Amino acid sequence: MKESDLLNSKLLARYMEISTNGASALRTGEAKAFTGFDTIPGDQYVVAQILKPSIRFEGLIREMQKIEKQSEASFLIADRDYPLHTTILQGEGACTDFADFINFSDSLWERWMELGEDEIFLGHQIIPAKDTVIIGSAIEPLWTRISRFAMSQRFINNKMSPKVPDIVHCSLCRLKKLPQNVETYLSLVGTVNEAIAIDPLVLEVDSIAVIRSKDLLL
């Protein structure tokens, strides 16, 4: 493991904050069900890594489907209802040269691969946010850091507004119906999280996508 791949305490603290806020919102009724991807602005673009589902990931989905049933919730699920991916960054605004974004992102990836580096997503935590269950990584890979900086500059140069996430994650489930039994839901998600914390989930990157957010998710 490289020095750059050491666990990031700031990410872990952020996931704890998201989990605490999510649990509180579900318990108090503040949380609202996910209303769908069609509300995403038409001028929002995303740079994302498309991930390959693994056998272990498929097992994780089966666990979430059990939780969905036992807690009387309803989920949109990654790789079934939308692509399994992790967001590098987003940008909003009128895109004047979309081909430039694609070519630049591809060149970044090709240079990385020329160095013989394999890119993977390591999931260390399963986190119940307000309307989402996310897989959080406690590592911000070097390529992610480089591409977030470089693509942000590209967005700015094209008079667009970059939005860089403060976490490294993929959305496992979206809650289109909130759990009727919140404590059961939180307990079961916590049990799944304990297993992931001991033995992180490994997902390989299949490709890089530079695309309108709506076109990726709908």
Backbone as CSV, one residue per row, in Angstrom:
resi,resn,N_x,N_y,N_z,CA_x,CA_y,CA_z,C_x,C_y,C_z
1,MET,0.843,-1.199,0.000,0.000,0.000,0.000,0.880,1.252,0.000
2,LYS,0.523,2.194,-0.901,1.300,3.413,-1.006,0.966,4.366,0.135
3,GLU,1.867,5.314,0.372,1.632,6.336,1.395,0.352,7.096,1.100
4,SER,0.089,7.317,-0.224,-1.095,8.076,-0.618,-2.383,7.308,-0.371
5,ASP,-2.269,6.003,-0.111,-3.448,5.174,0.082,-3.762,4.915,1.555
6,LEU,-3.041,5.580,2.468,-3.315,5.388,3.885,-4.711,5.916,4.216
7,LEU,-5.347,5.298,5.205,-6.692,5.696,5.574,-6.726,7.173,5.973
8,ASN,-7.740,7.855,5.496,-7.875,9.294,5.680,-8.808,9.564,6.859
9,SER,-8.261,10.094,7.949,-9.055,10.320,9.165,-10.146,11.358,8.930
10,LYS,-9.911,12.322,8.031,-10.928,13.334,7.749,-12.132,12.710,7.057
11,LEU,-11.872,11.765,6.152,-12.972,11.069,5.493,-13.772,10.249,6.500
12,LEU,-13.073,9.546,7.374,-13.755,8.729,8.383,-14.619,9.597,9.293
13,ALA,-14.099,10.766,9.681,-14.869,11.678,10.522,-16.099,12.202,9.777
14,ARG,-15.932,12.456,8.500,-17.068,12.945,7.696,-18.147,11.873,7.584
15,TYR,-17.741,10.614,7.401,-18.724,9.536,7.320,-19.474,9.377,8.646
16,MET,-18.776,9.542,9.746,-19.433,9.480,11.047,-20.485,10.582,11.163
17,GLU,-20.139,11.771,10.685,-21.073,12.898,10.718,-22.307,12.612,9.853
18,ILE,-22.076,12.082,8.644,-23.186,11.764,7.738,-24.093,10.703,8.356
19,SER,-23.492,9.681,8.948,-24.258,8.602,9.571,-25.085,9.115,10.749
20,THR,-24.467,9.933,11.595,-25.172,10.485,12.760,-26.339,11.368,12.329
21,ASN,-26.097,12.230,11.339,-27.150,13.124,10.856,-28.268,12.343,10.163
22,GLY,-27.873,11.305,9.421,-28.870,10.492,8.731,-29.769,9.758,9.702
23,ALA,-29.167,9.144,10.722,-29.949,8.421,11.727,-30.893,9.369,12.461
24,SER,-30.390,10.539,12.807,-31.211,11.522,13.514,-32.393,11.962,12.663
25,ALA,-32.147,12.229,11.379,-33.218,12.677,10.485,-34.284,11.604,10.302
26,LEU,-33.867,10.359,10.222,-34.833,9.267,10.083,-35.669,9.108,11.351
27,ARG,-35.035,9.266,12.490,-35.748,9.096,13.774,-36.736,10.233,14.046
28,THR,-36.366,11.443,13.647,-37.215,12.605,13.947,-38.257,12.870,12.865
29,GLY,-38.139,12.192,11.737,-39.059,12.429,10.639,-38.620,13.538,9.710
30,GLU,-37.430,14.087,9.950,-36.906,15.153,9.081,-36.545,14.622,7.702
31,ALA,-36.123,13.360,7.627,-35.691,12.771,6.357,-36.860,12.695,5.376
32,LYS,-36.577,12.945,4.120,-37.566,12.846,3.059,-37.127,11.783,2.059
33,ALA,-38.087,11.062,1.522,-37.771,10.019,0.549,-37.161,10.631,-0.712
34,PHE,-36.314,9.865,-1.366,-35.690,10.304,-2.620,-36.763,10.393,-3.698
35,THR,-36.829,11.523,-4.374,-37.917,11.771,-5.325,-37.557,11.454,-6.774
36,GLY,-36.325,11.061,-7.030,-35.964,10.671,-8.391,-34.873,11.540,-8.993
37,PHE,-34.313,11.032,-10.088,-33.199,11.708,-10.753,-33.665,12.772,-11.747
38,ASP,-34.968,12.803,-12.037,-35.438,13.730,-13.065,-35.407,15.188,-12.624
39,THR,-35.133,15.436,-11.329,-35.017,16.819,-10.842,-33.603,17.376,-11.011
40,ILE,-32.677,16.554,-11.469,-31.296,17.011,-11.681,-31.284,18.076,-12.783
41,PRO,-30.589,19.194,-12.593,-30.543,20.235,-13.631,-29.989,19.692,-14.952
42,GLY,-30.537,20.161,-16.036,-30.110,19.698,-17.351,-28.706,20.128,-17.726
43,ASP,-28.188,21.173,-17.035,-26.844,21.655,-17.355,-25.809,21.156,-16.346
44,GLN,-26.135,20.080,-15.618,-25.175,19.487,-14.680,-24.448,18.328,-15.367
45,TYR,-23.134,18.358,-15.283,-22.300,17.308,-15.864,-21.534,16.600,-14.752
46,VAL,-21.129,15.387,-15.033,-20.421,14.603,-14.026,-19.228,13.900,-14.658
47,VAL,-18.143,13.832,-13.905,-17.011,12.972,-14.236,-17.076,11.824,-13.234
48,ALA,-17.268,10.618,-13.727,-17.505,9.488,-12.835,-16.687,8.278,-13.265
49,GLN,-16.342,7.462,-12.288,-15.750,6.162,-12.556,-16.869,5.125,-12.496
50,ILE,-17.064,4.406,-13.590,-18.045,3.328,-13.626,-17.376,2.079,-13.046
51,LEU,-18.030,1.476,-12.054,-17.439,0.361,-11.321,-18.007,-0.974,-11.773
52,LYS,-17.177,-2.013,-11.689,-17.605,-3.359,-12.046,-18.216,-4.053,-10.828
53,PRO,-19.451,-4.512,-10.919,-20.031,-5.278,-9.802,-19.246,-6.587,-9.616
54,SER,-18.967,-6.922,-8.392,-18.261,-8.161,-8.073,-19.236,-9.151,-7.437
55,ILE,-18.787,-10.379,-7.267,-19.622,-11.380,-6.604,-19.966,-10.917,-5.195
56,ARG,-18.991,-10.326,-4.519,-19.249,-9.848,-3.158,-20.238,-8.683,-3.165
57,PHE,-20.142,-7.826,-4.157,-21.096,-6.728,-4.267,-22.507,-7.270,-4.456
58,GLU,-22.638,-8.298,-5.281,-23.956,-8.900,-5.500,-24.514,-9.462,-4.191
59,GLY,-23.625,-10.019,-3.346,-24.046,-10.480,-2.031,-24.502,-9.334,-1.154
60,LEU,-23.800,-8.198,-1.264,-24.175,-7.005,-0.507,-25.565,-6.520,-0.928
61,ILE,-25.845,-6.573,-2.222,-27.163,-6.175,-2.713,-28.250,-7.085,-2.145
62,ARG,-27.965,-8.363,-2.068,-28.957,-9.284,-1.490,-29.226,-8.936,-0.026
63,GLU,-28.176,-8.542,0.696,-28.360,-8.132,2.085,-29.235,-6.876,2.170
64,MET,-29.014,-5.942,1.255,-29.801,-4.713,1.265,-31.257,-4.993,0.894
65,GLN,-31.485,-5.948,0.023,-32.855,-6.318,-0.333,-33.579,-6.933,0.863
66,LYS,-32.852,-7.681,1.683,-33.437,-8.221,2.922,-33.801,-7.077,3.877
67,ILE,-32.891,-6.114,3.988,-33.142,-4.957,4.853,-34.351,-4.173,4.338
68,GLU,-34.421,-4.031,3.038,-35.547,-3.335,2.409,-36.876,-3.974,2.843
69,LYS,-36.921,-5.285,2.818,-38.147,-6.003,3.177,-38.417,-5.941,4.677
70,GLN,-37.378,-6.186,5.477,-37.578,-6.268,6.926,-37.915,-4.919,7.556
71,SER,-37.435,-3.844,6.950,-37.710,-2.512,7.506,-38.882,-1.826,6.815
72,GLU,-39.495,-2.533,5.851,-40.647,-2.001,5.113,-40.297,-0.703,4.401
73,ALA,-39.172,-0.739,3.704,-38.723,0.403,2.902,-38.805,0.029,1.427
74,SER,-38.424,0.940,0.572,-38.327,0.657,-0.858,-37.110,1.387,-1.405
75,PHE,-36.245,0.639,-2.100,-34.965,1.180,-2.550,-34.868,1.245,-4.073
76,LEU,-34.154,2.244,-4.561,-33.503,2.176,-5.865,-32.102,1.652,-5.579
77,ILE,-31.635,0.695,-6.370,-30.396,-0.009,-6.042,-29.381,0.126,-7.178
78,ALA,-28.138,0.402,-6.801,-27.055,0.547,-7.782,-26.884,-0.736,-8.586
79,ASP,-26.598,-0.582,-9.848,-26.400,-1.635,-10.842,-27.707,-2.271,-11.285
80,ARG,-28.795,-1.962,-10.618,-30.108,-2.426,-11.069,-30.924,-1.260,-11.609
81,ASP,-30.935,-0.166,-10.846,-31.765,0.981,-11.210,-30.957,2.170,-11.727
82,TYR,-29.677,2.158,-11.508,-28.781,3.190,-12.034,-27.365,2.621,-12.012
83,PRO,-26.443,3.163,-12.808,-25.099,2.588,-12.889,-24.344,2.659,-11.562
84,LEU,-23.607,1.617,-11.269,-22.720,1.606,-10.107,-21.521,2.485,-10.443
85,HIS,-21.350,3.559,-9.695,-20.293,4.513,-10.031,-19.872,5.302,-8.806
86,THR,-18.720,5.932,-8.914,-18.288,6.897,-7.908,-18.015,8.223,-8.617
87,THR,-18.513,9.299,-8.046,-18.395,10.618,-8.657,-17.043,11.241,-8.334
88,ILE,-16.331,11.639,-9.381,-15.079,12.376,-9.192,-15.408,13.838,-8.892
89,LEU,-16.220,14.446,-9.751,-16.719,15.793,-9.510,-17.856,16.080,-10.465
90,GLN,-18.564,17.166,-10.191,-19.635,17.638,-11.053,-19.323,19.060,-11.495
91,GLY,-19.986,19.475,-12.549,-19.877,20.851,-13.009,-21.216,21.314,-13.533
92,GLU,-21.550,22.569,-13.299,-22.815,23.106,-13.776,-22.563,24.337,-14.633
93,GLY,-23.383,24.469,-15.681,-23.273,25.609,-16.577,-23.349,25.163,-18.019
94,ALA,-23.456,26.123,-18.909,-23.522,25.822,-20.334,-22.167,25.296,-20.806
95,CYS,-22.142,24.068,-21.265,-20.890,23.440,-21.701,-20.591,23.860,-23.136
96,THR,-19.480,24.572,-23.337,-19.158,25.098,-24.659,-18.350,24.121,-25.517
97,ASP,-17.645,23.186,-24.866,-16.803,22.242,-25.630,-16.787,20.908,-24.898
98,PHE,-17.870,20.146,-25.064,-18.013,18.896,-24.346,-16.937,17.886,-24.757
99,ALA,-16.575,17.882,-26.043,-15.547,16.951,-26.518,-14.224,17.191,-25.805
100,ASP,-13.949,18.440,-25.453,-12.711,18.772,-24.736,-12.663,18.083,-23.382
101,PHE,-13.795,18.067,-22.679,-13.852,17.398,-21.375,-13.560,15.902,-21.515
102,ILE,-14.187,15.293,-22.505,-14.007,13.850,-22.707,-12.559,13.537,-23.043
103,ASN,-11.990,14.288,-23.983,-10.611,14.041,-24.397,-9.629,14.256,-23.252
104,PHE,-9.855,15.298,-22.463,-8.953,15.603,-21.360,-9.022,14.521,-20.278
105,SER,-10.245,14.090,-19.947,-10.413,13.037,-18.952,-9.784,11.734,-19.428
106,ASP,-9.991,11.416,-20.706,-9.402,10.191,-21.262,-7.885,10.231,-21.207
107,SER,-7.320,11.398,-21.480,-5.856,11.514,-21.469,-5.310,11.352,-20.057
108,LEU,-6.032,11.875,-19.058,-5.613,11.683,-17.663,-5.584,10.202,-17.307
109,TRP,-6.639,9.511,-17.694,-6.751,8.077,-17.373,-5.671,7.277,-18.086
110,GLU,-5.442,7.602,-19.375,-4.429,6.873,-20.140,-3.035,7.059,-19.539
111,ARG,-2.730,8.258,-19.103,-1.423,8.502,-18.481,-1.275,7.700,-17.195
112,TRP,-2.361,7.630,-16.445,-2.332,6.863,-15.199,-2.084,5.382,-15.483
113,MET,-2.792,4.858,-16.477,-2.657,3.443,-16.804,-1.276,3.134,-17.376
114,GLU,-0.677,4.088,-18.070,0.674,3.897,-18.613,1.696,3.695,-17.500
115,LEU,1.391,4.214,-16.317,2.283,4.042,-15.171,2.122,2.660,-14.530
116,GLY,1.191,1.867,-15.076,0.976,0.525,-14.548,0.162,0.490,-13.282
117,GLU,-0.613,1.552,-13.046,-1.411,1.626,-11.822,-2.822,1.104,-12.073
118,ASP,-3.272,0.187,-11.250,-4.654,-0.279,-11.312,-5.506,0.606,-10.422
119,GLU,-6.649,0.978,-10.907,-7.540,1.819,-10.127,-8.678,0.976,-9.569
120,ILE,-8.849,1.032,-8.278,-9.939,0.318,-7.623,-10.633,1.262,-6.645
121,PHE,-11.855,0.905,-6.304,-12.588,1.595,-5.255,-12.637,0.658,-4.059
122,LEU,-12.188,1.153,-2.908,-12.208,0.370,-1.674,-13.301,0.912,-0.754
123,GLY,-14.307,0.096,-0.484,-15.392,0.510,0.406,-15.115,0.075,1.829
124,HIS,-15.002,1.037,2.737,-14.680,0.747,4.135,-15.887,0.858,5.060
125,GLN,-16.933,1.568,4.619,-18.085,1.767,5.491,-19.381,1.776,4.687
126,ILE,-20.444,1.266,5.307,-21.793,1.386,4.771,-22.511,2.400,5.653
127,ILE,-22.958,3.501,5.050,-23.399,4.652,5.829,-24.850,5.002,5.495
128,PRO,-25.718,5.018,6.505,-27.111,5.425,6.266,-27.253,6.947,6.298
129,ALA,-27.281,7.565,5.128,-27.537,8.999,5.052,-29.053,9.220,5.076
130,LYS,-29.489,10.442,4.872,-30.915,10.753,5.037,-31.805,10.002,4.055
131,ASP,-31.457,10.026,2.767,-32.287,9.338,1.775,-31.478,8.371,0.926
132,THR,-30.291,8.022,1.414,-29.359,7.207,0.649,-28.568,6.312,1.592
133,VAL,-28.175,5.152,1.098,-27.161,4.351,1.781,-25.921,4.425,0.909
134,ILE,-24.819,4.908,1.462,-23.612,5.066,0.663,-22.519,4.105,1.125
135,ILE,-21.661,3.772,0.185,-20.440,3.032,0.502,-19.325,4.059,0.528
136,GLY,-18.731,4.258,1.684,-17.686,5.256,1.829,-16.306,4.633,1.826
137,SER,-15.405,5.261,1.098,-14.007,4.832,1.097,-13.199,5.754,2.000
138,ALA,-12.331,5.171,2.798,-11.461,5.958,3.673,-10.140,6.286,2.993
139,ILE,-10.087,6.065,1.678,-8.899,6.377,0.889,-9.302,7.283,-0.270
140,GLU,-8.564,8.346,-0.465,-8.732,9.172,-1.656,-7.558,8.863,-2.583
141,PRO,-7.783,8.002,-3.587,-6.674,7.598,-4.458,-6.006,8.794,-5.135
142,LEU,-4.742,8.611,-5.473,-3.979,9.685,-6.097,-4.648,10.154,-7.386
143,TRP,-5.134,9.209,-8.203,-5.758,9.603,-9.469,-6.999,10.458,-9.203
144,THR,-7.750,10.122,-8.173,-8.939,10.899,-7.836,-8.560,12.327,-7.475
145,ARG,-7.517,12.472,-6.658,-7.088,13.817,-6.268,-6.603,14.624,-7.467
146,ILE,-5.797,13.978,-8.304,-5.259,14.675,-9.479,-6.381,15.091,-10.425
147,SER,-7.293,14.160,-10.709,-8.346,14.444,-11.675,-9.353,15.456,-11.127
148,ARG,-9.601,15.438,-9.818,-10.504,16.437,-9.244,-9.931,17.843,-9.425
149,PHE,-8.642,17.982,-9.203,-8.010,19.284,-9.381,-7.994,19.677,-10.861
150,ALA,-7.533,18.769,-11.717,-7.369,19.098,-13.141,-8.710,19.366,-13.817
151,MET,-9.714,18.527,-13.536,-11.016,18.718,-14.170,-11.731,19.949,-13.622
152,SER,-11.488,20.288,-12.355,-12.057,21.533,-11.808,-11.572,22.728,-12.614
153,GLN,-10.274,22.735,-12.907,-9.715,23.824,-13.702,-10.317,23.841,-15.100
154,ARG,-10.566,22.663,-15.649,-11.162,22.572,-16.983,-12.570,23.161,-16.978
155,PHE,-13.344,22.840,-15.935,-14.692,23.400,-15.826,-14.628,24.924,-15.725
156,ILE,-13.724,25.430,-14.877,-13.604,26.876,-14.684,-13.212,27.563,-15.992
157,ASN,-12.284,26.952,-16.723,-11.852,27.523,-18.006,-12.997,27.608,-19.004
158,ASN,-13.996,26.724,-18.858,-15.165,26.727,-19.737,-16.336,27.485,-19.118
159,LYS,-16.004,28.318,-18.100,-17.000,29.175,-17.444,-18.122,28.361,-16.795
160,MET,-17.758,27.204,-16.255,-18.698,26.371,-15.521,-18.290,26.327,-14.050
161,SER,-19.209,25.931,-13.199,-18.950,25.890,-11.756,-18.695,24.453,-11.319
162,PRO,-17.447,24.130,-10.909,-17.165,22.764,-10.445,-17.693,22.540,-9.032
163,LYS,-18.125,21.323,-8.777,-18.560,20.916,-7.447,-17.816,19.630,-7.095
164,VAL,-16.858,19.762,-6.184,-16.010,18.631,-5.811,-16.541,18.010,-4.519
165,PRO,-16.885,16.728,-4.519,-17.373,16.092,-3.288,-16.306,16.114,-2.197
166,ASP,-16.764,16.163,-0.951,-15.820,16.118,0.170,-15.651,14.698,0.694
167,ILE,-16.166,13.722,-0.068,-16.030,12.315,0.297,-15.690,11.504,-0.949
168,VAL,-15.316,10.248,-0.749,-15.082,9.303,-1.846,-16.082,8.167,-1.629
169,HIS,-17.090,8.071,-2.490,-18.183,7.152,-2.197,-18.902,6.703,-3.453
170,CYS,-19.727,5.701,-3.296,-20.735,5.397,-4.300,-22.061,5.194,-3.574
171,SER,-23.138,5.548,-4.252,-24.471,5.422,-3.663,-24.970,3.999,-3.887
172,LEU,-25.113,3.258,-2.812,-25.542,1.863,-2.890,-27.045,1.769,-3.121
173,CYS,-27.810,2.553,-2.352,-29.268,2.546,-2.458,-29.810,3.960,-2.277
174,ARG,-30.895,4.243,-2.961,-31.662,5.466,-2.730,-33.003,5.057,-2.129
175,LEU,-33.419,5.749,-1.099,-34.638,5.381,-0.389,-35.837,6.084,-1.021
176,LYS,-36.539,5.400,-1.920,-37.730,6.002,-2.518,-38.941,5.876,-1.598
177,LYS,-38.845,4.979,-0.614,-39.802,4.924,0.487,-39.002,4.724,1.763
178,LEU,-39.178,5.625,2.725,-38.404,5.545,3.966,-38.831,4.322,4.784
179,PRO,-37.900,3.760,5.577,-38.243,2.585,6.380,-39.337,2.891,7.400
180,GLN,-40.289,1.973,7.514,-41.344,2.130,8.513,-40.815,1.788,9.903
181,ASN,-39.859,0.872,9.944,-39.227,0.503,11.211,-37.795,1.021,11.190
182,VAL,-37.625,2.238,11.659,-36.334,2.923,11.552,-35.255,2.209,12.356
183,GLU,-35.566,1.780,13.565,-34.547,1.152,14.405,-34.083,-0.175,13.816
184,THR,-35.012,-0.935,13.252,-34.631,-2.182,12.570,-33.714,-1.874,11.398
185,TYR,-34.091,-0.881,10.633,-33.293,-0.468,9.473,-31.876,-0.077,9.881
186,LEU,-31.751,0.791,10.864,-30.435,1.264,11.291,-29.603,0.136,11.881
187,SER,-30.234,-0.755,12.621,-29.520,-1.887,13.212,-28.988,-2.832,12.134
188,LEU,-29.818,-3.120,11.141,-29.405,-4.042,10.078,-28.306,-3.431,9.200
189,VAL,-28.436,-2.147,8.884,-27.379,-1.469,8.117,-26.085,-1.459,8.929
190,GLY,-26.203,-1.259,10.235,-25.031,-1.280,11.111,-24.336,-2.629,11.098
191,THR,-25.105,-3.705,11.046,-24.514,-5.048,10.993,-23.743,-5.252,9.696
192,VAL,-24.315,-4.792,8.586,-23.617,-4.884,7.294,-22.344,-4.047,7.328
193,ASN,-22.423,-2.882,7.944,-21.256,-2.002,8.043,-20.121,-2.659,8.826
194,GLU,-20.451,-3.367,9.881,-19.423,-4.026,10.686,-18.610,-5.014,9.849
195,ALA,-19.285,-5.742,8.971,-18.590,-6.714,8.119,-17.677,-6.019,7.118
196,ILE,-18.143,-4.906,6.550,-17.341,-4.162,5.568,-16.136,-3.509,6.238
197,ALA,-16.327,-3.015,7.461,-15.233,-2.360,8.186,-14.092,-3.332,8.448
198,ILE,-14.433,-4.592,8.679,-13.408,-5.610,8.938,-12.732,-6.051,7.648
199,ASP,-13.533,-6.189,6.590,-13.040,-6.700,5.308,-13.575,-5.805,4.200
200,PRO,-12.843,-4.747,3.806,-13.347,-3.768,2.844,-13.773,-4.388,1.512
201,LEU,-14.758,-3.761,0.910,-15.266,-4.157,-0.399,-14.344,-3.612,-1.487
202,VAL,-13.941,-4.465,-2.408,-13.064,-4.057,-3.508,-13.869,-4.071,-4.812
203,LEU,-13.894,-2.943,-5.493,-14.566,-2.829,-6.785,-13.589,-2.261,-7.812
204,GLU,-13.479,-2.928,-8.952,-12.600,-2.458,-10.016,-13.293,-1.375,-10.836
205,VAL,-12.483,-0.442,-11.331,-13.004,0.595,-12.226,-13.086,0.027,-13.632
206,ASP,-14.263,0.145,-14.243,-14.468,-0.358,-15.602,-14.136,0.696,-16.646
207,SER,-14.553,1.931,-16.386,-14.346,2.998,-17.364,-14.543,4.349,-16.698
208,ILE,-14.225,5.393,-17.449,-14.444,6.768,-17.015,-15.550,7.362,-17.868
209,ALA,-16.483,8.043,-17.232,-17.576,8.683,-17.962,-17.551,10.184,-17.716
210,VAL,-17.627,10.940,-18.791,-17.838,12.386,-18.718,-19.141,12.628,-19.452
211,ILE,-20.189,12.992,-18.706,-21.528,12.904,-19.268,-22.475,13.817,-18.499
212,ARG,-23.575,14.188,-19.117,-24.627,14.883,-18.373,-25.134,13.953,-17.280
213,SER,-25.337,14.497,-16.098,-25.778,13.664,-14.972,-27.055,12.919,-15.289
214,LYS,-28.005,13.604,-15.929,-29.275,12.969,-16.282,-29.059,11.790,-17.221
215,ASP,-28.147,11.950,-18.168,-27.912,10.876,-19.132,-27.274,9.662,-18.475
216,LEU,-26.516,9.881,-17.407,-25.908,8.760,-16.671,-26.947,8.032,-15.840
217,LEU,-27.827,8.778,-15.190,-28.680,8.201,-14.154,-30.075,7.812,-14.622
218,LEU,-30.561,8.425,-15.696,-31.926,8.126,-16.155,-31.918,7.082,-17.273
